[in-house]
């Protein structure tokens, strides 16, 4: 089965930045759409960003647009999430997930993702 491993989380002050990484155990990263999700205690899991496999098209949740940037490095089978201007509300466990299908229309955030990583904790101090 496909494996995903997140890293890069940590404790930061408001206004700081983090760059999360998601290493995907796939020979061809372009075969997968990768999404970043987050879940804070007591809240529903929410999609924050995604990048499609073949075209590399990106989508962002309105709440993070302008602060988060998703990218990928195919040779290293890694997807990144650059997070700038961190806010306390960004505190959550961040997960990456993979979908082997093709995005026909709409946002890749609306896809179902069968494969998930274990998450990396992002904590923004108050």
Short mmCIF file of C-alpha atoms in Angstrom, two decimals:
data_model
loop_
_atom_site.label_atom_id
_atom_site.label_comp_id
_atom_site.label_asym_id
_atom_site.label_seq_id
_atom_site.Cartn_x
_atom_site.Cartn_y
_atom_site.Cartn_z
CA UNK A 1 0.00 0.00 0.00
CA UNK A 2 1.02 3.57 -0.57
CA UNK A 3 2.78 5.21 2.35
CA UNK A 4 3.04 8.88 3.16
CA UNK A 5 5.23 10.43 5.82
CA UNK A 6 4.86 14.01 6.96
CA UNK A 7 7.53 16.07 8.62
CA UNK A 8 8.40 19.67 9.33
CA UNK A 9 5.91 20.52 12.03
CA UNK A 10 6.91 22.26 15.18
CA UNK A 11 6.30 25.04 17.66
CA UNK A 12 6.38 28.53 16.21
CA UNK A 13 5.31 32.02 17.17
CA UNK A 14 2.52 33.88 15.41
CA UNK A 15 3.74 35.36 12.17
CA UNK A 16 6.35 32.68 11.72
CA UNK A 17 6.72 30.17 8.93
CA UNK A 18 7.01 26.45 8.49
CA UNK A 19 7.58 24.19 5.55
CA UNK A 20 5.96 20.80 5.80
CA UNK A 21 7.08 17.84 3.73
CA UNK A 22 5.22 14.77 2.60
CA UNK A 23 7.30 11.92 1.22
CA UNK A 24 5.24 9.57 -0.90
CA UNK A 25 6.33 5.98 -1.48
CA UNK A 26 5.62 6.07 -5.18
CA UNK A 27 7.86 5.80 -8.19
CA UNK A 28 5.91 8.45 -10.03
CA UNK A 29 4.49 11.22 -7.89
CA UNK A 30 2.66 12.57 -10.92
CA UNK A 31 0.33 9.56 -10.73
CA UNK A 32 -1.20 10.90 -7.53
CA UNK A 33 -3.12 13.88 -6.39
CA UNK A 34 -1.82 14.95 -3.00
CA UNK A 35 -3.85 16.87 -0.48
CA UNK A 36 -2.94 18.58 2.75
CA UNK A 37 -5.46 18.48 5.56
CA UNK A 38 -5.46 19.62 9.13
CA UNK A 39 -7.39 18.81 12.25
CA UNK A 40 -7.44 20.78 15.46
CA UNK A 41 -8.75 19.38 18.74
CA UNK A 42 -12.52 19.43 18.81
CA UNK A 43 -12.78 20.47 15.18
CA UNK A 44 -13.53 18.72 11.94
CA UNK A 45 -10.74 17.80 9.62
CA UNK A 46 -10.46 20.35 6.85
CA UNK A 47 -8.72 20.38 3.53
CA UNK A 48 -6.26 23.21 3.12
CA UNK A 49 -4.49 22.59 -0.18
CA UNK A 50 -3.96 20.03 -2.90
CA UNK A 51 -1.99 19.46 -6.06
CA UNK A 52 -3.06 17.25 -8.93
CA UNK A 53 -0.86 14.53 -10.34
CA UNK A 54 -0.39 15.04 -14.05
CA UNK A 55 -0.80 18.78 -14.40
CA UNK A 56 0.27 19.93 -10.98
CA UNK A 57 -2.74 22.18 -10.63
CA UNK A 58 -3.16 23.57 -7.15
CA UNK A 59 -6.10 24.53 -4.99
CA UNK A 60 -6.37 26.24 -1.64
CA UNK A 61 -9.01 26.70 0.96
CA UNK A 62 -10.13 30.28 1.23
CA UNK A 63 -8.93 30.44 4.81
CA UNK A 64 -5.32 29.79 3.83
CA UNK A 65 -5.07 31.29 0.36
CA UNK A 66 -2.25 33.77 0.20
CA UNK A 67 -0.43 32.26 3.17
CA UNK A 68 -0.02 28.62 2.17
CA UNK A 69 1.81 27.40 -0.90
CA UNK A 70 1.82 23.81 -2.09
CA UNK A 71 4.53 22.50 -4.36
CA UNK A 72 6.17 19.24 -5.30
CA UNK A 73 9.55 17.86 -6.17
CA UNK A 74 8.88 14.86 -8.34
CA UNK A 75 12.43 13.52 -8.31
CA UNK A 76 12.26 13.20 -4.54
CA UNK A 77 8.62 12.12 -4.51
CA UNK A 78 7.90 14.89 -2.05
CA UNK A 79 5.11 17.40 -1.72
CA UNK A 80 5.65 20.52 0.33
CA UNK A 81 3.39 22.91 2.11
CA UNK A 82 4.94 26.28 2.80
CA UNK A 83 3.05 28.05 5.55
CA UNK A 84 3.67 31.74 6.10
CA UNK A 85 2.21 34.28 8.49
CA UNK A 86 1.17 31.59 10.91
CA UNK A 87 -1.79 32.28 13.14
CA UNK A 88 -2.92 30.59 16.29
CA UNK A 89 -5.87 29.18 14.37
CA UNK A 90 -3.41 27.24 12.22
CA UNK A 91 -2.57 25.04 15.18
CA UNK A 92 -3.49 21.51 14.19
CA UNK A 93 -2.16 18.18 13.14
CA UNK A 94 -1.39 18.38 9.45
CA UNK A 95 -1.85 15.35 7.28
CA UNK A 96 -1.02 14.62 3.70
CA UNK A 97 -3.09 12.21 1.69
CA UNK A 98 -2.98 10.66 -1.76
CA UNK A 99 -5.56 9.85 -4.38
CA UNK A 100 -4.54 7.77 -7.41
CA UNK A 101 -7.44 8.95 -9.52
CA UNK A 102 -7.79 11.70 -12.06
CA UNK A 103 -9.35 15.02 -11.24
CA UNK A 104 -11.97 15.60 -13.90
CA UNK A 105 -13.51 18.77 -12.56
CA UNK A 106 -13.85 20.84 -9.48
CA UNK A 107 -11.34 21.17 -6.71
CA UNK A 108 -9.04 18.35 -5.71
CA UNK A 109 -9.99 19.19 -2.14
CA UNK A 110 -13.33 17.55 -2.87
CA UNK A 111 -11.73 14.20 -3.65
CA UNK A 112 -11.76 11.25 -1.33
CA UNK A 113 -8.30 10.23 -0.23
CA UNK A 114 -7.72 6.56 0.56
CA UNK A 115 -4.13 6.85 1.74
CA UNK A 116 -3.06 9.04 4.64
CA UNK A 117 0.06 9.85 6.54
CA UNK A 118 0.29 9.88 10.32
CA UNK A 119 0.43 13.64 10.58
CA UNK A 120 2.79 16.27 11.88
CA UNK A 121 1.94 18.67 14.67
CA UNK A 122 1.96 22.39 14.02
CA UNK A 123 1.61 24.52 17.13
CA UNK A 124 1.45 28.30 17.01
CA UNK A 125 1.89 30.00 20.35
CA UNK A 126 -0.64 32.54 21.48
#
